[in-house]
CSV table of C-alpha atoms in Angstrom, one decimal:
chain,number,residue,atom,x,y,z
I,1,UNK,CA,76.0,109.2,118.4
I,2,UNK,CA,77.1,105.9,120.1
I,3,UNK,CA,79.6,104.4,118.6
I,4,UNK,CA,80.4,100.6,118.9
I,5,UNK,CA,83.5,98.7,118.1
I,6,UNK,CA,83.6,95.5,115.5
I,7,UNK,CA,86.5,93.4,115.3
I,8,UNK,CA,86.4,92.2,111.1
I,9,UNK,CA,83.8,92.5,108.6
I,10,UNK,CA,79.8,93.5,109.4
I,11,UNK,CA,77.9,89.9,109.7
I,12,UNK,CA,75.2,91.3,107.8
I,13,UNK,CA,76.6,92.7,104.2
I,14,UNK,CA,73.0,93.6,103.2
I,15,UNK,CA,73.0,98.0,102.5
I,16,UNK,CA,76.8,97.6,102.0
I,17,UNK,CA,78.2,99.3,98.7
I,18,UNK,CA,80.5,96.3,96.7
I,19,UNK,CA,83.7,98.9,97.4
I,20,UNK,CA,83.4,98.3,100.8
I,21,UNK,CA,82.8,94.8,100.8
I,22,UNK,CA,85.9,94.3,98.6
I,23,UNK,CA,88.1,95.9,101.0
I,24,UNK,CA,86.9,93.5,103.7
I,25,UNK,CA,87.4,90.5,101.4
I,26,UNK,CA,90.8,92.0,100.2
I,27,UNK,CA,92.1,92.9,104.3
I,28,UNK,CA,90.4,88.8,105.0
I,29,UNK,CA,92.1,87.5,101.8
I,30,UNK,CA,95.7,88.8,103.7
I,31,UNK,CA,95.0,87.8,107.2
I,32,UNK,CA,95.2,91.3,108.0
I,33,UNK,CA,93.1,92.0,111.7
I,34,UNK,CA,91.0,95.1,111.7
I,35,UNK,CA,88.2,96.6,114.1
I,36,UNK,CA,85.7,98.8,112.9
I,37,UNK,CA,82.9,101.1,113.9
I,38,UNK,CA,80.0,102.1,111.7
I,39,UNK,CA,79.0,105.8,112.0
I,40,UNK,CA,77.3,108.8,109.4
I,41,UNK,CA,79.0,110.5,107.3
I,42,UNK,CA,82.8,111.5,108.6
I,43,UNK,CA,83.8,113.5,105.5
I,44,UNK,CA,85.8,116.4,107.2
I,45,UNK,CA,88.5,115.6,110.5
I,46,UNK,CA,86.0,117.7,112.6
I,47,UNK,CA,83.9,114.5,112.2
I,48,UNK,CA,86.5,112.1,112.7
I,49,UNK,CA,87.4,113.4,116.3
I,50,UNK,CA,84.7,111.2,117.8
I,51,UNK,CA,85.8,108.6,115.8
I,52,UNK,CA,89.1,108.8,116.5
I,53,UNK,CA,88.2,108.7,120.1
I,54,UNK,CA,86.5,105.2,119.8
I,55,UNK,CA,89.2,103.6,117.7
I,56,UNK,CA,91.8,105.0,120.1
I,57,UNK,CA,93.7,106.0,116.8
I,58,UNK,CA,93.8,108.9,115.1
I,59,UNK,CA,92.6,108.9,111.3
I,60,UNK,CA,95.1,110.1,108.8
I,61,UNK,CA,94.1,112.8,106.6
I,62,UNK,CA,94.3,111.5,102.8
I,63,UNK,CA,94.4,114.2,100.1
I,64,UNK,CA,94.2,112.9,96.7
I,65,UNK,CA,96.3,115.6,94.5
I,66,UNK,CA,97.6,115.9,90.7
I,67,UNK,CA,100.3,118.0,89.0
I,68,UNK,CA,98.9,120.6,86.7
I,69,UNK,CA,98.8,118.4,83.8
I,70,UNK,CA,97.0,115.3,85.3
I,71,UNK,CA,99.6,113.1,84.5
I,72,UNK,CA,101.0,112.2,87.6
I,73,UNK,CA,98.1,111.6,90.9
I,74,UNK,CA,99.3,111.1,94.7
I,75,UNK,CA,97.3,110.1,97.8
I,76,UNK,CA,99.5,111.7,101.0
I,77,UNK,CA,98.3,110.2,104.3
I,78,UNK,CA,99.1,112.7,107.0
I,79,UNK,CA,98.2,113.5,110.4
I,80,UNK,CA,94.9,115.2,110.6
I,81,UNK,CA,96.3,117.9,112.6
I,82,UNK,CA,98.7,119.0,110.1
I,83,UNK,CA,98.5,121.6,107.7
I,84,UNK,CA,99.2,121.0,104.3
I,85,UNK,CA,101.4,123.0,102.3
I,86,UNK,CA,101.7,122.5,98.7
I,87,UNK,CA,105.0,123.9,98.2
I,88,UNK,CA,106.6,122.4,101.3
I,89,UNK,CA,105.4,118.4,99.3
I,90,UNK,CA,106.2,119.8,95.6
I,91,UNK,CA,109.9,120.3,96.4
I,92,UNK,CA,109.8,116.9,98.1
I,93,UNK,CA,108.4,114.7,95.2
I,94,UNK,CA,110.2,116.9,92.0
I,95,UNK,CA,106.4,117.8,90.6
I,96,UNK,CA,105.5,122.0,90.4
I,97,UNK,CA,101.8,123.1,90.4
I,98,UNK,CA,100.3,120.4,92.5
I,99,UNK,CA,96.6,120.7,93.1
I,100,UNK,CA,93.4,118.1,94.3
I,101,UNK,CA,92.3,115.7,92.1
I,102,UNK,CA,89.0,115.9,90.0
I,103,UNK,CA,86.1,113.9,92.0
I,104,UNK,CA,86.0,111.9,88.7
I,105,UNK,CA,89.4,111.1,88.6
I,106,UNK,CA,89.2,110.0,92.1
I,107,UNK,CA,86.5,107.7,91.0
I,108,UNK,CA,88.1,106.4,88.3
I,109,UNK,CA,91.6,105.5,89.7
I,110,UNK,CA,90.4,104.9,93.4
I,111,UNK,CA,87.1,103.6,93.8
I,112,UNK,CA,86.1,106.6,96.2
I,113,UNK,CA,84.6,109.3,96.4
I,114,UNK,CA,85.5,113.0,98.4
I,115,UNK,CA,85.3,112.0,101.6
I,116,UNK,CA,86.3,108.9,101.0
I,117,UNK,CA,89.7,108.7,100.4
I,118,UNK,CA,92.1,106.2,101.8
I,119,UNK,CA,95.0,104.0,101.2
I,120,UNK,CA,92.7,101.3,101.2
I,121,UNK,CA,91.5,102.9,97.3
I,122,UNK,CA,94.8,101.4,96.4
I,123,UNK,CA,93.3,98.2,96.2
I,124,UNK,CA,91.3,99.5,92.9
I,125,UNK,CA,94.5,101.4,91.2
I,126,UNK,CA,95.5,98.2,89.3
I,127,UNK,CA,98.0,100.1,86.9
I,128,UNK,CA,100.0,101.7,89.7
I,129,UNK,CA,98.8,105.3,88.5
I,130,UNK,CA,98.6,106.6,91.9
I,131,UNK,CA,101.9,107.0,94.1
I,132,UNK,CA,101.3,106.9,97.7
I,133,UNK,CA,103.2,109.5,99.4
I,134,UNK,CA,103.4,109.2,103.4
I,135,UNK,CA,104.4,111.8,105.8
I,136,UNK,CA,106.8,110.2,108.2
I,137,UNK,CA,104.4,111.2,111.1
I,138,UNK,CA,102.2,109.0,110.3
I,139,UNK,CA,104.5,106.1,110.7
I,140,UNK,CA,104.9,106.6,114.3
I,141,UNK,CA,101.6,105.1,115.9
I,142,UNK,CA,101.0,101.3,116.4
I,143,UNK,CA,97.8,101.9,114.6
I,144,UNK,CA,96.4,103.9,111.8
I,145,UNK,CA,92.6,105.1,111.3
I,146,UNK,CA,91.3,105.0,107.5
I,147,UNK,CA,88.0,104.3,105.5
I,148,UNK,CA,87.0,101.2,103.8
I,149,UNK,CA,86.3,103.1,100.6
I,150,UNK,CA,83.3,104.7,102.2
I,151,UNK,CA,83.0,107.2,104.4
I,152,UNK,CA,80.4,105.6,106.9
I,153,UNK,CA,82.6,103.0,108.4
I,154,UNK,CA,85.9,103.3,109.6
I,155,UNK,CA,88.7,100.8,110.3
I,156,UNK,CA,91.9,100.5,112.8
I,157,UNK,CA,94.4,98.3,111.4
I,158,UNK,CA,97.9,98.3,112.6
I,159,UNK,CA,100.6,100.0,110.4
I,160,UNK,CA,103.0,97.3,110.8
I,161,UNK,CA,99.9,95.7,108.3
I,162,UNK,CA,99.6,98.3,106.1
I,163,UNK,CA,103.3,98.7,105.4
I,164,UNK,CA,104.1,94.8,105.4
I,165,UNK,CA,101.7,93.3,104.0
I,166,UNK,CA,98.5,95.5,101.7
I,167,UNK,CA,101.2,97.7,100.4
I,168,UNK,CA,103.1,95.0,98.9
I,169,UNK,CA,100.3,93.2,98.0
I,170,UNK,CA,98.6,96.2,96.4
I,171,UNK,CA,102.3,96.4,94.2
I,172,UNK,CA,102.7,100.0,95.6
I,173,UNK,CA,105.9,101.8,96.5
I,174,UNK,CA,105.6,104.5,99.4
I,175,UNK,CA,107.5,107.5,99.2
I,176,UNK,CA,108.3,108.7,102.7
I,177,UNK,CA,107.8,112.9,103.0
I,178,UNK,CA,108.4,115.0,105.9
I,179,UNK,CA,105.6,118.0,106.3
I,180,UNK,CA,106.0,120.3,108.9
I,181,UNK,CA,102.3,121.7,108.9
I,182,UNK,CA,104.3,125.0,109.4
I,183,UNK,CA,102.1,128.4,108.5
């Protein structure tokens, strides 16, 4: 597959879902600069290496999880090259039993669907019921890698953006976590 680079939204919406376009409108509506490439399906970080390689960023690896009651619901953005361990983030954010959210839940507080996830989902969780939870890691680069609410497109926006100006104006707060990726 040839990938090509876009800087802002495509010209041509048509064959767009509305999520998609709203996060365009929402990142245009904040002055916030973006390039993005149009590709198939990238639902697993096997598929986002090519990806990654065209954006010259790496995109982070969202996992949209719930304690066992489904009263509390995280998105953690963390390297793609980590490994997640449950019990290594439960100790961090006070809340036993974590697990992935439902693929309706997802739906219903985000906007996406599995594959799909991404801070930009925030966007669509107007009563704050998701915390974001970001490992430190992922802090480090000038740029981060994410999905406009669909898993076809991907956009590299630089974190300095994220953190100063859509989290604020998605009224989030981020809880910084340190994961090792330790076996």
């Amino acid at each position: 597959m040839e990938l090509q680079l876009y800087k802002g939204r495509p010209a041509d919406p048509s064959g767009r879902l509305e999520k998609e376009i709203r996060v365009y409108d929402f990142l245009d509506s904040l002055g916030i600069c973006y390039i993005r490439t149009d590709h198939g399906h990238a639902d697993t970080m096997e598929a986002c290496q090519e990806i990654d390689a065209i954006l010259e960023t790496v995109i982070c690896k969202n996992l949209f999880l719930c304690n066992r009651q489904k009263t509390n619901f995280y998105l953690l953005m963390m390297p793609g090259d980590k490994n997640f361990k449950t019990k290594e983030l439960s100790s961090q954010i006070g809340s036993s039993r974590l697990s992935f959210g439902t693929p309706e839940d997802m739906e219903r507080l985000l906007d996406v669907t599995p594959g799909s996830a991404s801070i930009m989902g925030l966007m669509n969780d107007k009563e704050n019921q998701v915390k974001l939870l970001i490992d430190e890691d992922v802090l480090k680069g000038e740029y981060l890698g994410c999905h406009p609410c669909i898993n076809t497109s991907s956009l590299k926006i630089a974190t300095k953006d994220i953190m100063e100006r859509f989290i604020p104006a998605v009224n989030h707060e981020v809880t910084l976590v340190h994961l090792t990726g330790n076996e």
